[in-house]
mmCIF file of C-alpha atoms in Angstrom:
data_model
loop_
_atom_site.group_PDB
_atom_site.id
_atom_site.type_symbol
_atom_site.label_atom_id
_atom_site.label_comp_id
_atom_site.label_asym_id
_atom_site.label_seq_id
_atom_site.Cartn_x
_atom_site.Cartn_y
_atom_site.Cartn_z
ATOM 1 C CA MET A 1 140.381 46.745 160.535
ATOM 2 C CA SER A 2 137.216 46.638 158.491
ATOM 3 C CA ASP A 3 135.664 49.869 157.259
ATOM 4 C CA ARG A 4 132.535 49.259 159.359
ATOM 5 C CA ILE A 5 134.506 48.822 162.593
ATOM 6 C CA TRP A 6 136.697 51.849 161.794
ATOM 7 C CA THR A 7 133.627 54.014 161.158
ATOM 8 C CA ARG A 8 131.975 52.866 164.385
ATOM 9 C CA HIS A 9 135.050 53.798 166.427
ATOM 10 C CA SER A 10 135.770 57.035 164.570
ATOM 11 C CA GLY A 11 133.528 59.117 166.831
ATOM 12 C CA MET A 12 135.441 58.033 169.943
ATOM 13 C CA ALA A 13 138.770 58.506 168.176
ATOM 14 C CA ALA A 14 137.748 62.018 167.102
ATOM 15 C CA LEU A 15 136.825 62.843 170.679
ATOM 16 C CA CYS A 16 140.084 61.511 172.131
ATOM 17 C CA PHE A 17 142.341 63.075 169.495
ATOM 18 C CA GLY A 18 140.352 66.304 169.717
ATOM 19 C CA ILE A 19 140.674 66.596 173.503
ATOM 20 C CA LEU A 20 144.409 65.946 173.401
ATOM 21 C CA GLY A 21 144.898 68.292 170.432
ATOM 22 C CA ALA A 22 142.851 71.050 172.094
ATOM 23 C CA ALA A 23 144.892 70.707 175.288
ATOM 24 C CA ILE A 24 148.156 71.038 173.380
ATOM 25 C CA TYR A 25 146.784 73.970 171.359
ATOM 26 C CA ALA A 26 145.665 75.730 174.548
ATOM 27 C CA LEU A 27 149.094 75.155 176.082
ATOM 28 C CA MET A 28 150.810 76.572 173.002
ATOM 29 C CA ILE A 29 148.570 79.653 172.804
ATOM 30 C CA THR A 30 148.543 80.487 176.508
ATOM 31 C CA VAL A 31 152.078 79.469 177.472
ATOM 32 C CA THR A 32 154.740 78.860 174.818
ATOM 33 C CA LEU A 33 153.611 81.196 172.032
ATOM 34 C CA ALA A 34 152.600 83.853 174.569
ATOM 35 C CA HIS A 35 156.074 83.619 176.124
ATOM 36 C CA LEU A 36 157.771 83.902 172.738
ATOM 37 C CA LYS A 37 155.676 86.956 171.901
ATOM 38 C CA ALA A 38 156.467 88.561 175.262
ATOM 39 C CA VAL A 39 160.203 87.930 174.917
ATOM 40 C CA SER A 40 160.554 89.045 171.295
ATOM 41 C CA HIS A 41 157.781 91.675 171.124
ATOM 42 C CA GLN A 42 156.949 90.018 167.796
ATOM 43 C CA VAL A 43 154.268 87.589 166.643
ATOM 44 C CA PRO A 44 155.812 84.072 166.471
ATOM 45 C CA PHE A 45 156.070 82.377 163.078
ATOM 46 C CA ASP A 46 153.352 79.871 164.011
ATOM 47 C CA MET A 47 150.824 82.696 164.389
ATOM 48 C CA ARG A 48 151.435 84.406 161.032
ATOM 49 C CA PRO A 49 148.909 82.837 158.639
ATOM 50 C CA PHE A 50 149.798 85.283 155.871
ATOM 51 C CA GLY A 51 153.507 84.510 156.075
ATOM 52 C CA TYR A 52 156.543 86.681 156.653
ATOM 53 C CA GLY A 53 159.544 88.069 154.843
ATOM 54 C CA PRO A 54 163.269 88.137 155.612
ATOM 55 C CA LYS A 55 163.106 91.402 157.569
ATOM 56 C CA SER A 56 160.252 90.339 159.855
ATOM 57 C CA ALA A 57 161.801 86.886 160.353
ATOM 58 C CA ALA A 58 165.116 88.495 161.294
ATOM 59 C CA ALA A 59 163.362 90.897 163.680
ATOM 60 C CA LEU A 60 161.609 87.996 165.424
ATOM 61 C CA ILE A 61 164.724 85.864 165.806
ATOM 62 C CA GLU A 62 166.803 88.831 166.906
ATOM 63 C CA GLY A 63 164.122 89.767 169.424
ATOM 64 C CA LEU A 64 164.153 86.234 170.789
ATOM 65 C CA GLY A 65 167.866 86.294 171.452
ATOM 66 C CA ILE A 66 169.774 83.154 172.334
ATOM 67 C CA GLU A 67 167.566 82.168 175.281
ATOM 68 C CA GLY A 68 164.325 82.832 173.372
ATOM 69 C CA GLY A 69 165.606 80.761 170.460
ATOM 70 C CA ARG A 70 166.414 77.899 172.825
ATOM 71 C CA TYR A 71 162.936 78.212 174.338
ATOM 72 C CA TYR A 72 161.367 78.074 170.847
ATOM 73 C CA LEU A 73 163.269 74.872 170.099
ATOM 74 C CA SER A 74 162.890 73.199 173.494
ATOM 75 C CA HIS A 75 159.319 74.163 174.442
ATOM 76 C CA GLN A 76 157.285 75.251 171.407
ATOM 77 C CA MET A 77 158.663 72.798 168.855
ATOM 78 C CA PRO A 78 157.910 69.607 170.846
ATOM 79 C CA LEU A 79 154.300 70.731 171.259
ATOM 80 C CA ASP A 80 154.070 71.738 167.605
ATOM 81 C CA THR A 81 155.428 68.341 166.634
ATOM 82 C CA ALA A 82 152.456 66.597 168.250
ATOM 83 C CA TYR A 83 149.751 69.111 167.328
ATOM 84 C CA PRO A 84 149.595 68.792 163.490
ATOM 85 C CA ALA A 85 149.147 65.018 163.656
ATOM 86 C CA LEU A 86 146.511 65.322 166.387
ATOM 87 C CA LEU A 87 144.569 67.914 164.407
ATOM 88 C CA ALA A 88 144.712 65.789 161.250
ATOM 89 C CA LEU A 89 143.664 62.659 163.162
ATOM 90 C CA THR A 90 140.801 64.564 164.802
ATOM 91 C CA LEU A 91 139.501 65.845 161.471
ATOM 92 C CA ILE A 92 139.951 62.514 159.694
ATOM 93 C CA SER A 93 138.204 60.577 162.480
ATOM 94 C CA LEU A 94 135.386 63.110 162.595
ATOM 95 C CA MET A 95 134.852 62.999 158.830
ATOM 96 C CA ARG A 96 134.937 59.200 158.794
ATOM 97 C CA TRP A 97 132.403 59.139 161.622
ATOM 98 C CA PHE A 98 130.106 61.523 159.732
ATOM 99 C CA ARG A 99 130.536 59.419 156.593
ATOM 100 C CA GLN A 100 128.361 56.652 158.008
ATOM 101 C CA ASN A 101 125.346 58.948 157.481
ATOM 102 C CA MET A 102 126.221 60.041 153.941
ATOM 103 C CA PRO A 103 125.208 58.472 150.660
ATOM 104 C CA THR A 104 128.452 59.457 148.868
ATOM 105 C CA PRO A 105 131.839 59.593 150.616
ATOM 106 C CA TRP A 106 133.857 61.506 147.970
ATOM 107 C CA LEU A 107 133.884 64.716 150.031
ATOM 108 C CA VAL A 108 135.327 62.762 152.962
ATOM 109 C CA ARG A 109 138.238 61.695 150.758
ATOM 110 C CA VAL A 110 138.890 65.323 149.831
ATOM 111 C CA GLY A 111 138.757 66.313 153.510
ATOM 112 C CA ILE A 112 141.199 63.576 154.460
ATOM 113 C CA ILE A 113 143.637 64.659 151.751
ATOM 114 C CA LEU A 114 143.388 68.280 152.915
ATOM 115 C CA SER A 115 143.905 67.278 156.569
ATOM 116 C CA ILE A 116 147.020 65.248 155.787
ATOM 117 C CA SER A 117 148.371 67.968 153.488
ATOM 118 C CA ALA A 118 147.863 70.616 156.191
ATOM 119 C CA ALA A 119 149.772 68.504 158.715
ATOM 120 C CA LEU A 120 152.622 67.931 156.247
ATOM 121 C CA CYS A 121 152.859 71.674 155.543
ATOM 122 C CA ASP A 122 152.911 72.324 159.291
ATOM 123 C CA TYR A 123 155.849 69.941 159.637
ATOM 124 C CA VAL A 124 157.677 71.646 156.768
ATOM 125 C CA GLU A 125 157.010 74.977 158.518
ATOM 126 C CA ASN A 126 158.424 73.558 161.764
ATOM 127 C CA ILE A 127 161.565 72.317 160.026
ATOM 128 C CA GLY A 128 161.986 75.772 158.502
ATOM 129 C CA ILE A 129 161.549 77.487 161.869
ATOM 130 C CA VAL A 130 164.123 75.209 163.494
ATOM 131 C CA ALA A 131 166.552 75.844 160.620
ATOM 132 C CA MET A 132 166.017 79.625 160.849
ATOM 133 C CA VAL A 133 166.569 79.694 164.611
ATOM 134 C CA LEU A 134 169.680 77.526 164.315
ATOM 135 C CA SER A 135 171.125 79.516 161.393
ATOM 136 C CA TRP A 136 170.845 82.889 163.147
ATOM 137 C CA PRO A 137 172.496 85.353 162.525
ATOM 138 C CA ASP A 138 173.131 84.062 158.986
ATOM 139 C CA LEU A 139 169.489 83.796 157.945
ATOM 140 C CA PRO A 140 169.256 82.495 154.357
ATOM 141 C CA THR A 141 166.570 84.361 152.405
ATOM 142 C CA PRO A 142 165.422 81.247 150.467
ATOM 143 C CA LEU A 143 164.899 79.451 153.791
ATOM 144 C CA VAL A 144 162.706 82.301 155.059
ATOM 145 C CA TYR A 145 160.605 82.284 151.892
ATOM 146 C CA ALA A 146 160.262 78.480 151.897
ATOM 147 C CA SER A 147 159.183 78.510 155.552
ATOM 148 C CA SER A 148 156.742 81.341 154.870
ATOM 149 C CA VAL A 149 155.194 79.473 151.937
ATOM 150 C CA ALA A 150 154.771 76.424 154.171
ATOM 151 C CA THR A 151 153.097 78.619 156.808
ATOM 152 C CA VAL A 152 150.653 80.105 154.308
ATOM 153 C CA ALA A 153 149.933 76.689 152.759
ATOM 154 C CA LYS A 154 149.337 75.210 156.229
ATOM 155 C CA SER A 155 146.918 78.015 157.044
ATOM 156 C CA ILE A 156 144.957 77.641 153.807
ATOM 157 C CA LEU A 157 144.837 73.834 153.936
ATOM 158 C CA THR A 158 143.867 73.745 157.620
ATOM 159 C CA THR A 159 141.050 76.227 157.024
ATOM 160 C CA ALA A 160 139.845 74.223 154.026
ATOM 161 C CA ALA A 161 139.968 70.931 155.969
ATOM 162 C CA VAL A 162 137.997 72.378 158.883
ATOM 163 C CA MET A 163 135.439 73.908 156.512
ATOM 164 C CA ILE A 164 135.021 70.579 154.715
ATOM 165 C CA ALA A 165 134.543 68.820 158.065
ATOM 166 C CA ILE A 166 131.781 71.321 158.879
ATOM 167 C CA VAL A 167 130.154 70.783 155.477
ATOM 168 C CA ILE A 168 130.367 67.000 155.887
ATOM 169 C CA GLY A 169 128.851 67.236 159.365
ATOM 170 C CA THR A 170 126.012 69.390 158.055
ATOM 171 C CA MET A 171 125.381 67.055 155.121
ATOM 172 C CA ALA A 172 125.442 63.997 157.389
ATOM 173 C CA ALA A 173 122.953 65.596 159.787
ATOM 174 C CA ARG A 174 120.606 66.527 156.937
ATOM 175 C CA TYR A 175 120.862 63.053 155.433
ATOM 176 C CA ARG A 176 120.119 61.440 158.792
ATOM 177 C CA ILE A 177 117.118 63.733 159.371
ATOM 178 C CA ARG A 178 115.750 62.922 155.890
ATOM 179 C CA ARG A 179 116.197 59.196 156.484
ATOM 180 C CA ALA A 180 114.415 59.424 159.824
ATOM 181 C CA SER A 181 111.421 61.268 158.287
#
């Protein structure tokens, strides 16, 4: 697909990916993560942007119990498998759409790299969460730390990617206004 056609369709792609991603995010926040929090009386791993240590990870998994752990794996994980890709695709499509009104696209490349990196870190986090739930009660400390690092990296990279998308959108709007004047 040529760059011109891709750019022209990026706005629609951003809208479609964004609607689907927002629906999944809303479902996770209001249903699956809320259920996990209610069952365990702990904040789920996915909602800890500053990470966690072995004691807090053990407290969460112990609070979940066997049924809560199954729920994490069977309800939250499928949603959180789709969400990182949808968020990355939304941000990438949005930045590519904004790019058509920018004189230099280098910031878009940075935003795309950050978006993909955030999604990859989210998947590493998910693999770590699955491994921690499945390994309970023998929770390996290195696994907890690796999962926590992935969680923190995901949080930082996602924030950076969203901020870059906002900057790109602002720059594109200013450029378009200047061109129209």
